[in-house]
Tab-separated table of C-alpha atoms in Angstrom:
chain	number	residue	atom	x	y	z
A	1	MET	CA	0.000	0.000	0.000
A	2	PRO	CA	1.577	3.360	-1.002
A	3	PHE	CA	2.387	5.885	1.686
A	4	TYR	CA	-0.060	8.756	1.827
A	5	SER	CA	1.031	11.941	3.573
A	6	LEU	CA	-1.445	14.209	5.293
A	7	ASN	CA	1.109	17.042	5.202
A	8	THR	CA	2.147	19.305	2.387
A	9	ASP	CA	4.847	21.978	2.126
A	10	VAL	CA	4.307	25.085	0.026
A	11	ALA	CA	6.236	28.162	-1.069
A	12	VAL	CA	4.390	31.387	-1.842
A	13	ASP	CA	5.470	34.370	-3.914
A	14	LEU	CA	2.959	36.751	-2.374
A	15	GLY	CA	2.915	39.692	-4.756
A	16	THR	CA	0.995	42.935	-5.020
A	17	ALA	CA	-0.408	42.011	-8.439
A	18	ASN	CA	0.009	38.230	-8.635
A	19	THR	CA	0.609	35.332	-6.258
A	20	LEU	CA	2.392	32.143	-7.286
A	21	VAL	CA	2.243	28.918	-5.267
A	22	TYR	CA	4.900	26.206	-5.378
A	23	VAL	CA	4.184	22.765	-3.906
A	24	LYS	CA	7.105	20.651	-2.739
A	25	GLY	CA	7.891	17.940	-5.240
A	26	GLN	CA	5.519	19.391	-7.858
A	27	GLY	CA	6.846	22.843	-8.752
A	28	ILE	CA	4.753	25.954	-9.460
A	29	VAL	CA	1.146	24.783	-9.534
A	30	LEU	CA	-0.727	28.071	-9.307
A	31	SER	CA	-0.363	31.615	-10.604
A	32	GLU	CA	-3.299	33.912	-9.890
A	33	ALA	CA	-4.134	37.568	-9.371
A	34	SER	CA	-3.749	38.867	-5.803
A	35	ILE	CA	-7.320	40.069	-5.578
A	36	VAL	CA	-10.374	39.313	-3.431
A	37	ALA	CA	-14.054	40.061	-4.163
A	38	VAL	CA	-16.060	40.933	-1.048
A	39	ASP	CA	-19.764	41.463	-0.332
A	40	ARG	CA	-19.583	44.697	1.666
A	41	GLN	CA	-23.012	44.162	3.241
A	42	THR	CA	-22.065	40.844	4.829
A	43	ASN	CA	-18.219	41.049	4.581
A	44	LYS	CA	-18.357	37.610	2.977
A	45	VAL	CA	-15.582	36.732	0.538
A	46	LEU	CA	-17.222	35.898	-2.797
A	47	ALA	CA	-14.165	34.989	-4.867
A	48	ILE	CA	-10.386	35.071	-4.757
A	49	GLY	CA	-7.596	35.108	-7.311
A	50	ASN	CA	-8.506	34.590	-10.947
A	51	ASP	CA	-12.109	33.928	-9.958
A	52	ALA	CA	-12.330	37.504	-8.651
A	53	LEU	CA	-10.326	39.129	-11.454
A	54	PRO	CA	-13.200	39.275	-14.028
A	55	MET	CA	-15.247	41.214	-11.435
A	56	HIS	CA	-12.595	43.919	-11.039
A	57	GLU	CA	-13.900	47.363	-12.067
A	58	LYS	CA	-17.229	45.795	-13.067
A	59	THR	CA	-18.945	45.483	-9.678
A	60	HIS	CA	-21.895	47.313	-8.176
A	61	ARG	CA	-21.966	49.117	-4.819
A	62	LYS	CA	-22.569	45.946	-2.790
A	63	ILE	CA	-19.489	44.141	-4.130
A	64	GLU	CA	-15.934	45.417	-3.930
A	65	THR	CA	-12.735	43.959	-5.356
A	66	VAL	CA	-9.712	44.505	-3.143
A	67	HIS	CA	-5.963	43.993	-3.524
A	68	PRO	CA	-4.922	42.977	0.030
A	69	LEU	CA	-1.296	43.898	-0.669
A	70	LYS	CA	-0.058	47.348	-1.531
A	71	ASP	CA	3.519	48.203	-2.490
A	72	GLY	CA	4.580	44.653	-1.701
A	73	VAL	CA	3.271	44.572	1.874
A	74	ILE	CA	-0.029	43.621	3.474
A	75	ALA	CA	-2.524	46.475	3.518
A	76	ASP	CA	-5.557	44.423	4.625
A	77	PHE	CA	-4.641	41.718	7.123
A	78	GLU	CA	-7.929	39.797	7.069
A	79	LEU	CA	-8.255	39.707	3.282
A	80	ALA	CA	-4.594	38.756	2.872
A	81	GLU	CA	-5.267	35.773	5.099
A	82	GLN	CA	-8.338	34.912	3.029
A	83	LEU	CA	-6.292	35.207	-0.162
A	84	ILE	CA	-3.561	32.886	1.101
A	85	ARG	CA	-6.080	30.438	2.535
A	86	GLY	CA	-8.131	30.398	-0.672
A	87	LEU	CA	-5.167	29.888	-2.981
A	88	ILE	CA	-3.726	27.142	-0.779
A	89	ARG	CA	-7.132	25.427	-0.803
A	90	LYS	CA	-6.948	25.329	-4.595
A	91	VAL	CA	-3.757	23.275	-4.469
A	92	GLN	CA	-4.668	20.985	-1.560
A	93	THR	CA	-5.768	17.930	-3.509
A	94	GLY	CA	-5.455	15.480	-0.611
A	95	TRP	CA	-8.230	14.982	1.888
A	96	LEU	CA	-7.564	16.849	5.154
A	97	LYS	CA	-4.034	17.787	4.113
A	98	THR	CA	-2.369	20.309	6.376
A	99	ILE	CA	0.486	22.703	5.631
A	100	ARG	CA	3.555	21.536	7.528
A	101	GLN	CA	5.745	24.445	6.499
A	102	MET	CA	5.498	27.461	4.225
A	103	VAL	CA	8.212	29.661	2.723
A	104	ILE	CA	7.087	33.174	1.762
A	105	CYS	CA	9.152	35.851	0.049
A	106	ILE	CA	8.909	39.495	1.132
A	107	PRO	CA	10.484	42.784	-0.042
A	108	SER	CA	13.970	43.406	1.351
A	109	GLY	CA	12.863	46.705	2.870
A	110	THR	CA	10.034	45.158	4.887
A	111	THR	CA	9.771	46.367	8.495
A	112	GLU	CA	9.517	44.029	11.484
A	113	VAL	CA	5.834	44.895	11.837
A	114	GLU	CA	5.204	44.045	8.189
A	115	LYS	CA	7.130	40.779	8.547
A	116	ARG	CA	4.937	39.861	11.520
A	117	ALA	CA	1.807	40.616	9.482
A	118	VAL	CA	2.951	38.242	6.723
A	119	ARG	CA	3.895	35.534	9.215
A	120	ASP	CA	0.603	35.861	11.106
A	121	SER	CA	-1.425	35.715	7.888
A	122	ALA	CA	0.347	32.508	6.849
A	123	GLU	CA	-0.115	30.916	10.265
A	124	HIS	CA	-3.796	31.837	10.398
A	125	ALA	CA	-4.157	30.345	6.912
A	126	GLY	CA	-3.019	27.005	8.367
A	127	ALA	CA	0.795	26.882	8.145
A	128	ARG	CA	2.418	25.220	11.139
A	129	LYS	CA	5.849	26.687	10.443
A	130	VAL	CA	6.582	29.804	8.387
A	131	HIS	CA	9.920	30.857	6.871
A	132	LEU	CA	10.529	34.249	5.258
A	133	ILE	CA	13.032	35.055	2.511
A	134	ALA	CA	13.925	38.365	0.852
A	135	GLU	CA	12.645	38.679	-2.719
A	136	PRO	CA	15.972	39.547	-4.377
A	137	MET	CA	17.629	36.552	-2.696
A	138	ALA	CA	14.807	34.273	-3.874
A	139	ALA	CA	15.123	35.704	-7.396
A	140	ALA	CA	18.873	35.077	-7.430
A	141	ILE	CA	18.379	31.465	-6.343
A	142	GLY	CA	15.563	31.049	-8.848
A	143	ILE	CA	17.739	31.979	-11.831
A	144	GLY	CA	20.578	29.754	-10.678
A	145	LEU	CA	23.093	32.245	-9.284
A	146	LYS	CA	25.561	30.780	-6.786
A	147	VAL	CA	24.647	33.022	-3.876
A	148	HIS	CA	26.889	31.148	-1.408
A	149	GLU	CA	30.137	32.052	-3.198
A	150	PRO	CA	32.298	35.136	-2.469
A	151	ILE	CA	31.253	36.679	-5.769
A	152	GLY	CA	29.079	39.754	-6.204
A	153	ASN	CA	25.788	39.282	-8.049
A	154	MET	CA	23.380	42.137	-8.674
A	155	ILE	CA	19.653	41.477	-8.982
A	156	VAL	CA	16.970	43.958	-10.050
A	157	ASP	CA	13.551	42.428	-9.412
A	158	ILE	CA	10.759	44.627	-10.815
A	159	GLY	CA	7.481	43.468	-9.324
A	160	GLY	CA	3.974	44.873	-9.251
A	161	GLY	CA	4.352	47.000	-6.135
A	162	THR	CA	8.084	47.264	-5.553
A	163	THR	CA	11.429	47.130	-7.309
A	164	GLU	CA	14.003	45.203	-5.305
A	165	ILE	CA	17.669	45.878	-6.049
A	166	ALA	CA	20.369	43.951	-4.232
A	167	VAL	CA	24.011	42.967	-4.380
A	168	ILE	CA	24.382	39.428	-3.050
A	169	ALA	CA	27.463	37.505	-1.905
A	170	LEU	CA	28.206	34.759	0.640
A	171	ASN	CA	24.545	33.948	1.346
A	172	GLY	CA	23.782	37.531	2.276
A	173	ILE	CA	22.559	40.833	0.896
A	174	VAL	CA	25.462	43.287	0.990
A	175	ILE	CA	23.637	46.327	-0.382
A	176	ASP	CA	19.927	46.606	-1.064
A	177	GLN	CA	17.518	49.216	-2.311
A	178	SER	CA	13.769	48.702	-2.162
A	179	ILE	CA	11.573	51.317	-3.829
A	180	ARG	CA	7.807	51.203	-3.907
A	181	THR	CA	7.730	51.594	-7.654
A	182	GLY	CA	6.836	48.813	-10.073
A	183	GLY	CA	4.342	47.571	-12.603
A	184	ASN	CA	1.341	49.063	-10.804
A	185	GLU	CA	2.867	52.545	-10.906
A	186	ILE	CA	3.525	52.105	-14.618
A	187	ASP	CA	-0.171	51.250	-15.060
A	188	ALA	CA	-1.149	54.331	-13.035
A	189	ALA	CA	1.100	56.538	-15.186
A	190	ILE	CA	-0.638	55.278	-18.330
A	191	LEU	CA	-4.054	55.961	-16.770
A	192	ALA	CA	-3.060	59.514	-15.817
A	193	TYR	CA	-1.487	60.265	-19.200
A	194	LEU	CA	-4.560	59.221	-21.199
A	195	LYS	CA	-6.891	61.172	-18.924
A	196	TYR	CA	-4.800	64.357	-18.993
A	197	TYR	CA	-3.700	64.447	-22.645
A	198	HIS	CA	-6.508	62.581	-24.416
A	199	ASN	CA	-9.538	63.064	-22.122
A	200	LEU	CA	-9.866	59.290	-21.975
A	201	ILE	CA	-10.695	57.356	-18.819
A	202	ILE	CA	-9.730	53.693	-18.833
A	203	GLY	CA	-9.602	50.930	-16.231
A	204	GLN	CA	-6.570	49.378	-14.598
A	205	ARG	CA	-6.927	46.168	-16.616
A	206	THR	CA	-6.836	48.147	-19.872
A	207	ALA	CA	-3.752	50.010	-18.679
A	208	GLU	CA	-2.062	46.688	-17.963
A	209	ARG	CA	-2.969	45.462	-21.441
A	210	ILE	CA	-1.471	48.628	-22.975
A	211	LYS	CA	1.731	48.110	-20.989
A	212	ARG	CA	1.978	44.489	-22.040
A	213	GLU	CA	1.208	44.937	-25.740
A	214	VAL	CA	2.696	48.310	-26.737
A	215	GLY	CA	4.634	49.456	-23.683
A	216	SER	CA	8.322	50.204	-24.216
A	217	ALA	CA	11.157	51.973	-22.462
A	218	ILE	CA	13.080	52.712	-25.677
A	219	VAL	CA	12.306	53.891	-29.208
A	220	MET	CA	10.683	51.129	-31.264
A	221	GLU	CA	11.151	50.626	-35.001
A	222	PRO	CA	8.415	50.646	-36.059
A	223	GLU	CA	6.389	52.112	-33.210
A	224	LEU	CA	3.494	49.895	-32.082
A	225	GLU	CA	-0.197	50.843	-32.046
A	226	LEU	CA	-3.200	49.561	-30.101
A	227	PHE	CA	-6.908	50.373	-30.321
A	228	ILE	CA	-8.486	50.750	-26.898
A	229	SER	CA	-11.916	51.630	-25.540
A	230	GLY	CA	-12.642	53.976	-22.672
A	231	GLN	CA	-14.846	56.819	-21.549
A	232	ASP	CA	-14.601	60.408	-22.730
A	233	SER	CA	-13.918	62.459	-19.578
A	234	SER	CA	-15.858	65.455	-20.960
A	235	SER	CA	-19.012	63.855	-22.339
A	236	GLY	CA	-19.011	60.604	-20.359
A	237	MET	CA	-19.642	58.688	-23.573
A	238	PRO	CA	-17.765	55.547	-24.661
A	239	LYS	CA	-14.796	56.360	-26.877
A	240	VAL	CA	-12.284	54.487	-29.033
A	241	HIS	CA	-8.694	55.712	-29.124
A	242	THR	CA	-5.420	54.642	-30.715
A	243	ILE	CA	-2.419	54.625	-28.411
A	244	THR	CA	1.157	54.128	-29.586
A	245	SER	CA	4.295	52.828	-27.930
A	246	GLU	CA	5.604	56.405	-28.153
A	247	ASP	CA	2.647	57.589	-26.032
A	248	VAL	CA	3.338	54.905	-23.450
A	249	ARG	CA	7.045	55.728	-23.376
A	250	THR	CA	6.216	59.360	-22.631
A	251	ALA	CA	3.717	58.352	-19.954
A	252	ILE	CA	6.058	56.029	-18.071
A	253	SER	CA	9.356	57.869	-18.518
A	254	SER	CA	9.358	59.257	-14.973
A	255	THR	CA	8.618	55.852	-13.434
A	256	VAL	CA	11.315	54.129	-15.487
A	257	SER	CA	13.743	56.904	-14.499
A	258	ASN	CA	13.007	56.240	-10.809
A	259	ILE	CA	13.964	52.588	-11.295
A	260	THR	CA	17.198	53.363	-13.147
A	261	SER	CA	18.139	55.977	-10.531
A	262	ALA	CA	17.679	53.397	-7.761
A	263	VAL	CA	19.947	50.984	-9.638
A	264	MET	CA	22.561	53.738	-9.909
A	265	ALA	CA	22.311	54.503	-6.181
A	266	CYS	CA	22.795	50.842	-5.299
A	267	LEU	CA	25.822	50.560	-7.572
A	268	GLU	CA	27.383	53.682	-6.066
A	269	ALA	CA	27.110	52.139	-2.583
A	270	THR	CA	28.599	48.792	-3.666
A	271	PRO	CA	32.110	47.960	-2.370
A	272	PRO	CA	34.746	48.159	-5.163
A	273	GLU	CA	35.633	44.444	-5.220
A	274	LEU	CA	31.990	43.440	-5.593
A	275	GLY	CA	31.531	46.175	-8.185
A	276	ALA	CA	34.295	44.537	-10.222
A	277	ASP	CA	32.357	41.241	-10.124
A	278	ILE	CA	29.216	42.999	-11.361
A	279	LEU	CA	31.184	44.639	-14.153
A	280	GLU	CA	32.275	41.189	-15.275
A	281	ARG	CA	29.000	39.305	-14.728
A	282	GLY	CA	26.440	42.029	-15.392
A	283	ILE	CA	23.115	42.895	-13.759
A	284	MET	CA	20.258	40.374	-13.855
A	285	LEU	CA	16.668	41.560	-14.334
A	286	THR	CA	13.770	39.533	-12.940
A	287	GLY	CA	10.102	40.131	-12.168
A	288	GLY	CA	7.191	40.946	-14.444
A	289	GLY	CA	8.527	44.460	-15.029
A	290	ALA	CA	11.589	42.991	-16.728
A	291	LEU	CA	9.259	42.032	-19.595
A	292	LEU	CA	8.687	45.685	-20.513
A	293	LYS	CA	10.249	46.106	-23.947
A	294	GLY	CA	13.673	47.712	-23.720
A	295	MET	CA	13.903	47.791	-19.924
A	296	ASP	CA	17.276	46.044	-20.038
A	297	VAL	CA	18.531	48.497	-22.682
A	298	ILE	CA	17.473	51.622	-20.764
A	299	ILE	CA	19.239	50.410	-17.609
A	300	ARG	CA	22.315	49.383	-19.614
A	301	ASN	CA	22.516	52.837	-21.191
A	302	ARG	CA	22.222	54.519	-17.787
A	303	VAL	CA	24.767	52.460	-15.838
A	304	ASP	CA	27.084	51.487	-18.704
A	305	LEU	CA	27.219	47.860	-17.523
A	306	PRO	CA	25.995	44.593	-19.052
A	307	VAL	CA	22.330	43.971	-18.214
A	308	HIS	CA	20.637	40.616	-18.822
A	309	THR	CA	16.970	39.649	-18.583
A	310	ALA	CA	16.576	36.258	-16.903
A	311	ASP	CA	14.755	33.408	-18.600
A	312	ASP	CA	11.091	33.487	-17.533
A	313	PRO	CA	11.636	36.487	-15.221
A	314	PHE	CA	8.017	36.457	-14.020
A	315	THR	CA	8.466	33.158	-12.124
A	316	ALA	CA	12.062	33.684	-10.924
A	317	VAL	CA	11.112	34.569	-7.339
A	318	ALA	CA	8.636	31.694	-7.068
A	319	ARG	CA	11.197	29.225	-8.445
A	320	GLY	CA	13.802	30.427	-5.965
A	321	THR	CA	11.387	30.249	-3.055
A	322	GLY	CA	10.522	26.725	-4.202
A	323	LYS	CA	14.194	25.684	-4.248
A	324	VAL	CA	14.500	26.854	-0.661
A	325	LEU	CA	11.379	24.881	0.270
A	326	GLU	CA	12.837	21.702	-1.234
A	327	ASN	CA	15.847	21.905	1.107
A	328	VAL	CA	15.197	24.345	3.956
A	329	PRO	CA	18.209	23.265	6.092
A	330	ALA	CA	20.629	24.003	3.231
A	331	TYR	CA	19.313	27.583	2.999
A	332	SER	CA	18.859	28.256	6.700
A	333	ASP	CA	21.526	31.006	6.618
A	334	ILE	CA	19.542	33.138	4.200
A	335	LEU	CA	16.115	32.848	5.809
A	336	LEU	CA	14.904	35.904	7.687
């Protein structure tokens, strides 16, 4: 008779925009939006993750869609717990399975209070033991960097709510910079630009689509175009508009500049010997923001160093957190 375990171990990349779940021995089994739909009359959770996403910006006054995390940290404790619990329930295929241990990644600039909020949410969601790991360290492990060696590696992880920049060596973060700027701020910049310059009001999901399909940080040849629908801010009537990659580049230039400036600041604070390693090995980009067209080029032009976009940058943090989960004792030195 085969052995059947009532325990399961999971790793969670708990992000502002998306949450990925890794199950020990199985890999990444879930990638869903970090969003919860709530009935505000009864405070009952109606849907979580991708089940709640289609409701976003299409609800009536009794139903609200909420992102429990803001800028990479928990903004709504109760709904964050419901989000974690609901997503874990989706991957618990065994009857009465419990979570023996959970590894969760958090921004490197997280305060002790914010760490406690994450830990408490995970424990209330059913985890017996909770380990925390810094996002840039998880990203470095996820893309296969040898973080235990005395060699400097620089990671720039551009997530939904934060951009994490770190120089890593000997299982530790030597220099880190965490700015609350990421994909969500890029979306907000697109929203503001269209409203101010084109009298067009669009939703956050449309802004994300614009970023994904025609967004760029550098000049494109040829420039891309996209037809979008929105609401005329003057008349209130539905309106169709054509937006180009040049428009998006103008809209997001300030946000992209904030990211490149943070990379520069981190490099300036890096010890010379580690800086020499980075000069030789280059900077690695991870996170969903690394998928913005030309992001690697704009950083390379600013810092005059090699910049590489990791393979599958969106899942890098989740893969790294999963590697830690598979062998927690081996990574005990890097856990927070």
